[in-house]
Tab-separated table of C-alpha atoms in Angstrom:
chain	number	residue	atom	x	y	z
A	1	UNK	CA	59.188	-78.972	30.782
A	2	UNK	CA	56.116	-78.182	28.033
A	3	UNK	CA	53.905	-80.083	31.095
A	4	UNK	CA	56.142	-77.368	34.153
A	5	UNK	CA	54.771	-74.779	31.358
A	6	UNK	CA	51.879	-75.156	31.998
A	7	UNK	CA	51.477	-76.152	35.570
A	8	UNK	CA	53.018	-72.875	36.244
A	9	UNK	CA	50.566	-70.908	34.473
A	10	UNK	CA	47.474	-72.624	35.752
A	11	UNK	CA	49.213	-71.835	39.044
A	12	UNK	CA	49.761	-68.009	38.044
A	13	UNK	CA	46.369	-67.811	36.834
A	14	UNK	CA	44.391	-69.072	40.187
A	15	UNK	CA	46.991	-66.536	42.354
A	16	UNK	CA	43.749	-64.110	42.732
A	17	UNK	CA	45.897	-61.771	44.641
A	18	UNK	CA	48.878	-61.780	42.466
A	19	UNK	CA	46.416	-61.198	39.581
A	20	UNK	CA	45.033	-58.059	40.604
A	21	UNK	CA	48.959	-56.347	41.689
A	22	UNK	CA	49.636	-57.529	38.600
A	23	UNK	CA	46.903	-56.866	36.313
A	24	UNK	CA	44.211	-54.440	38.283
A	25	UNK	CA	47.131	-52.568	40.692
A	26	UNK	CA	48.793	-50.645	38.211
A	27	UNK	CA	45.676	-49.507	36.049
A	28	UNK	CA	44.310	-48.350	39.661
A	29	UNK	CA	47.523	-46.422	39.753
A	30	UNK	CA	47.259	-44.740	36.260
A	31	UNK	CA	43.856	-43.721	37.328
A	32	UNK	CA	45.074	-41.966	40.302
A	33	UNK	CA	48.352	-40.267	38.786
A	34	UNK	CA	46.175	-39.179	35.535
A	35	UNK	CA	42.988	-39.386	35.937
A	36	UNK	CA	42.578	-35.596	36.487
A	37	UNK	CA	45.429	-34.616	34.476
A	38	UNK	CA	45.237	-32.371	31.267
A	39	UNK	CA	44.749	-34.287	27.997
A	40	UNK	CA	46.864	-30.967	25.834
A	41	UNK	CA	49.303	-30.100	28.061
A	42	UNK	CA	52.964	-31.046	27.804
A	43	UNK	CA	54.529	-32.394	30.678
A	44	UNK	CA	58.306	-30.660	31.671
A	45	UNK	CA	60.955	-32.337	29.822
A	46	UNK	CA	58.985	-34.724	27.454
A	47	UNK	CA	57.725	-34.214	24.340
A	48	UNK	CA	53.917	-36.063	25.691
A	49	UNK	CA	50.857	-35.363	27.829
A	50	UNK	CA	50.298	-36.872	31.213
A	51	UNK	CA	48.177	-39.282	30.356
A	52	UNK	CA	50.471	-40.783	27.750
A	53	UNK	CA	53.254	-40.668	29.586
A	54	UNK	CA	51.830	-42.588	32.233
A	55	UNK	CA	50.241	-45.319	29.998
A	56	UNK	CA	53.609	-46.365	29.113
A	57	UNK	CA	54.789	-46.364	32.564
A	58	UNK	CA	51.879	-47.948	34.280
A	59	UNK	CA	52.246	-50.693	31.642
A	60	UNK	CA	55.949	-50.975	32.394
A	61	UNK	CA	54.973	-51.180	35.835
A	62	UNK	CA	52.636	-53.700	35.786
A	63	UNK	CA	54.102	-55.944	33.847
A	64	UNK	CA	57.349	-55.733	35.714
A	65	UNK	CA	54.932	-56.629	38.681
A	66	UNK	CA	54.438	-59.811	37.381
A	67	UNK	CA	57.793	-60.515	36.325
A	68	UNK	CA	59.836	-59.939	38.562
A	69	UNK	CA	57.554	-60.239	42.060
A	70	UNK	CA	56.378	-63.652	40.769
A	71	UNK	CA	59.118	-65.079	39.867
A	72	UNK	CA	61.507	-63.931	42.974
A	73	UNK	CA	58.850	-65.184	45.627
A	74	UNK	CA	58.158	-68.243	44.272
A	75	UNK	CA	62.062	-69.395	43.479
A	76	UNK	CA	63.137	-68.446	46.588
A	77	UNK	CA	59.780	-70.390	48.560
A	78	UNK	CA	60.325	-73.134	46.127
A	79	UNK	CA	63.619	-73.611	47.442
A	80	UNK	CA	63.080	-73.603	51.330
A	81	UNK	CA	60.255	-76.446	50.281
A	82	UNK	CA	62.523	-78.890	48.919
A	83	UNK	CA	60.269	-78.510	45.737
A	84	UNK	CA	63.282	-77.385	43.247
A	85	UNK	CA	65.667	-80.550	44.796
A	86	UNK	CA	62.679	-82.854	43.807
A	87	UNK	CA	62.845	-81.728	40.048
A	88	UNK	CA	66.604	-82.002	39.800
A	89	UNK	CA	65.850	-85.871	40.560
A	90	UNK	CA	63.735	-85.905	37.140
A	91	UNK	CA	64.423	-85.289	33.527
A	92	UNK	CA	64.005	-81.883	33.212
A	93	UNK	CA	66.835	-79.855	32.737
A	94	UNK	CA	67.770	-77.439	34.779
A	95	UNK	CA	67.118	-74.109	32.510
A	96	UNK	CA	63.715	-75.904	32.328
A	97	UNK	CA	62.351	-74.217	35.297
A	98	UNK	CA	63.260	-71.511	35.105
A	99	UNK	CA	61.995	-70.581	31.600
A	100	UNK	CA	58.631	-72.443	33.068
A	101	UNK	CA	58.602	-69.362	35.541
A	102	UNK	CA	59.817	-66.608	32.945
A	103	UNK	CA	56.847	-67.862	30.659
A	104	UNK	CA	54.229	-67.711	33.454
A	105	UNK	CA	55.208	-64.383	34.650
A	106	UNK	CA	54.890	-63.637	30.793
A	107	UNK	CA	51.199	-64.557	30.375
A	108	UNK	CA	50.303	-62.443	33.245
A	109	UNK	CA	52.377	-59.130	32.074
A	110	UNK	CA	51.178	-59.208	28.826
A	111	UNK	CA	46.677	-58.744	30.163
A	112	UNK	CA	48.560	-56.041	32.744
A	113	UNK	CA	49.989	-53.884	29.814
A	114	UNK	CA	46.507	-54.012	27.523
A	115	UNK	CA	44.994	-53.332	31.009
A	116	UNK	CA	46.075	-49.939	31.249
A	117	UNK	CA	46.349	-49.314	27.614
A	118	UNK	CA	42.202	-50.307	27.492
A	119	UNK	CA	41.921	-48.085	30.736
A	120	UNK	CA	43.795	-45.029	29.196
A	121	UNK	CA	42.104	-45.334	26.327
A	122	UNK	CA	38.320	-45.286	27.709
A	123	UNK	CA	38.832	-43.313	30.046
A	124	UNK	CA	41.593	-40.489	28.946
A	125	UNK	CA	41.048	-40.916	25.431
A	126	UNK	CA	44.243	-41.464	24.283
A	127	UNK	CA	45.213	-42.409	21.035
A	128	UNK	CA	48.203	-42.850	18.061
A	129	UNK	CA	48.373	-41.248	15.055
A	130	UNK	CA	48.591	-44.874	13.784
A	131	UNK	CA	47.521	-48.349	14.620
A	132	UNK	CA	51.003	-50.043	14.114
A	133	UNK	CA	52.601	-47.801	17.740
A	134	UNK	CA	49.890	-49.848	19.803
A	135	UNK	CA	51.376	-53.448	18.276
A	136	UNK	CA	54.526	-51.465	18.479
A	137	UNK	CA	54.066	-50.418	22.376
A	138	UNK	CA	52.646	-54.010	23.467
A	139	UNK	CA	55.506	-55.473	21.945
A	140	UNK	CA	58.500	-53.411	23.136
A	141	UNK	CA	56.844	-53.878	26.413
A	142	UNK	CA	56.326	-57.124	26.644
A	143	UNK	CA	59.523	-57.781	25.297
A	144	UNK	CA	61.721	-55.450	27.439
A	145	UNK	CA	60.034	-57.558	30.746
A	146	UNK	CA	62.689	-60.321	30.325
A	147	UNK	CA	65.365	-58.411	31.633
A	148	UNK	CA	63.229	-58.149	34.848
A	149	UNK	CA	62.510	-61.567	34.411
A	150	UNK	CA	66.016	-62.310	34.316
A	151	UNK	CA	66.118	-59.786	38.037
A	152	UNK	CA	63.323	-62.256	39.608
A	153	UNK	CA	64.897	-65.540	38.796
A	154	UNK	CA	68.348	-64.485	40.325
A	155	UNK	CA	67.033	-62.743	43.321
A	156	UNK	CA	64.969	-66.270	43.475
A	157	UNK	CA	67.926	-67.998	43.994
A	158	UNK	CA	70.147	-65.188	45.938
A	159	UNK	CA	67.279	-64.754	48.469
A	160	UNK	CA	65.774	-67.187	51.664
A	161	UNK	CA	62.247	-67.416	51.473
A	162	UNK	CA	61.690	-65.292	54.801
A	163	UNK	CA	64.240	-62.128	53.033
A	164	UNK	CA	62.949	-62.849	49.339
A	165	UNK	CA	59.516	-60.301	49.809
A	166	UNK	CA	61.412	-57.632	51.485
A	167	UNK	CA	64.226	-57.096	49.459
A	168	UNK	CA	62.566	-57.850	46.134
A	169	UNK	CA	60.182	-54.626	47.763
A	170	UNK	CA	63.539	-52.400	48.141
A	171	UNK	CA	64.180	-53.414	44.023
A	172	UNK	CA	60.589	-53.359	43.466
A	173	UNK	CA	60.069	-49.522	44.118
A	174	UNK	CA	63.392	-48.348	44.455
A	175	UNK	CA	63.760	-49.541	40.477
A	176	UNK	CA	60.065	-47.629	39.939
A	177	UNK	CA	60.605	-44.877	41.530
A	178	UNK	CA	64.210	-43.887	40.294
A	179	UNK	CA	63.070	-45.106	36.812
A	180	UNK	CA	60.084	-42.176	36.825
A	181	UNK	CA	57.510	-45.318	36.345
A	182	UNK	CA	55.727	-43.093	39.089
A	183	UNK	CA	56.463	-39.557	38.543
A	184	UNK	CA	58.435	-37.963	35.087
A	185	UNK	CA	62.001	-37.931	36.151
A	186	UNK	CA	62.123	-34.418	35.164
A	187	UNK	CA	60.472	-33.189	38.316
A	188	UNK	CA	63.737	-35.091	39.514
A	189	UNK	CA	66.966	-32.615	40.325
A	190	UNK	CA	69.390	-32.464	38.106
A	191	UNK	CA	72.032	-34.759	39.694
A	192	UNK	CA	69.063	-37.078	40.371
A	193	UNK	CA	68.032	-37.118	36.672
A	194	UNK	CA	71.690	-38.160	35.953
A	195	UNK	CA	71.214	-41.651	37.893
A	196	UNK	CA	67.928	-42.117	36.905
A	197	UNK	CA	69.106	-42.206	32.760
A	198	UNK	CA	71.573	-44.968	33.613
A	199	UNK	CA	68.886	-47.261	35.692
A	200	UNK	CA	67.204	-49.669	33.519
A	201	UNK	CA	63.445	-49.292	34.159
A	202	UNK	CA	64.202	-45.110	33.065
A	203	UNK	CA	65.273	-47.369	29.526
A	204	UNK	CA	62.440	-49.339	29.419
A	205	UNK	CA	59.912	-46.787	29.918
A	206	UNK	CA	62.065	-44.963	27.107
A	207	UNK	CA	61.463	-47.395	24.912
A	208	UNK	CA	57.784	-46.981	24.890
A	209	UNK	CA	57.804	-43.475	25.218
A	210	UNK	CA	59.715	-42.585	21.999
A	211	UNK	CA	56.613	-44.794	20.408
A	212	UNK	CA	54.618	-42.704	21.313
A	213	UNK	CA	56.093	-39.977	19.911
A	214	UNK	CA	56.059	-41.800	16.423
A	215	UNK	CA	59.619	-42.980	16.017
A	216	UNK	CA	62.058	-45.906	17.074
A	217	UNK	CA	63.562	-46.607	20.495
A	218	UNK	CA	65.983	-44.781	20.937
A	219	UNK	CA	69.757	-47.428	21.070
A	220	UNK	CA	71.151	-46.145	24.361
A	221	UNK	CA	67.791	-47.200	25.682
A	222	UNK	CA	68.214	-50.355	24.214
A	223	UNK	CA	71.867	-50.946	24.676
A	224	UNK	CA	70.823	-50.096	28.569
A	225	UNK	CA	68.282	-53.098	28.325
A	226	UNK	CA	70.106	-55.674	26.793
A	227	UNK	CA	73.762	-54.963	29.342
A	228	UNK	CA	71.561	-55.675	31.972
A	229	UNK	CA	69.435	-58.397	31.083
A	230	UNK	CA	73.695	-59.690	30.373
A	231	UNK	CA	73.854	-58.713	33.958
A	232	UNK	CA	70.783	-60.166	35.074
A	233	UNK	CA	71.218	-63.546	33.048
A	234	UNK	CA	74.708	-64.038	34.031
A	235	UNK	CA	73.843	-63.650	38.041
A	236	UNK	CA	71.025	-65.704	37.790
A	237	UNK	CA	73.131	-68.553	35.831
A	238	UNK	CA	75.819	-68.409	38.711
A	239	UNK	CA	73.110	-68.447	41.724
A	240	UNK	CA	71.639	-71.050	40.164
A	241	UNK	CA	75.057	-73.429	39.547
A	242	UNK	CA	75.970	-72.349	42.946
A	243	UNK	CA	72.595	-73.395	44.108
A	244	UNK	CA	73.254	-76.809	42.349
A	245	UNK	CA	76.472	-77.734	44.129
A	246	UNK	CA	74.697	-76.772	47.471
A	247	UNK	CA	72.022	-79.596	47.011
């Protein structure tokens, strides 16, 4: 299993297109959205400036790109090509294949977070009151991405190779926009704000926003993410077993 994990990590790092959209694209979006924003004006409905708010949002967006887009497309296409079926003939346990996919995506999600942080600090002079907040932010966003890694595995086993990209893109952009990663949810109509509060991406961004304000993540956000993790992981496990029975 360790050999497969190393192989998946090397394959991921060699994919220049994937690396661009996972690592550089979120940082570019950050500059586009927050590049000209005030560093003192507080965003309505929050206690954060737009550069601070969008730093967490784009770091979260980058991590989601790595674990959701990467997992779903690779798994669906490898199933279609018969690679997954070949692996089942080896001594590799079923969980080993999924673990390798999650591990390789996690390796890319970390630099995507750090690059956004570096750009925010260098261009918008974003600073934290205490050094521990940077480490806590990184850990929270990186750990929270596991929820979307599980979703990526589920989509990869649900969709065919031809259908996986449009399905993933709808989920990817839908969750990002509705969860407030591209714009503060305080700009939404009230009825849409009420829906957004229960979207996993909103809770995911909430982890980092709470840390930026010097506090601990809210239990509501943590509970929502745990519930979605159980749901997505359960769906992934069921779809994996279903796919195995077909083979």
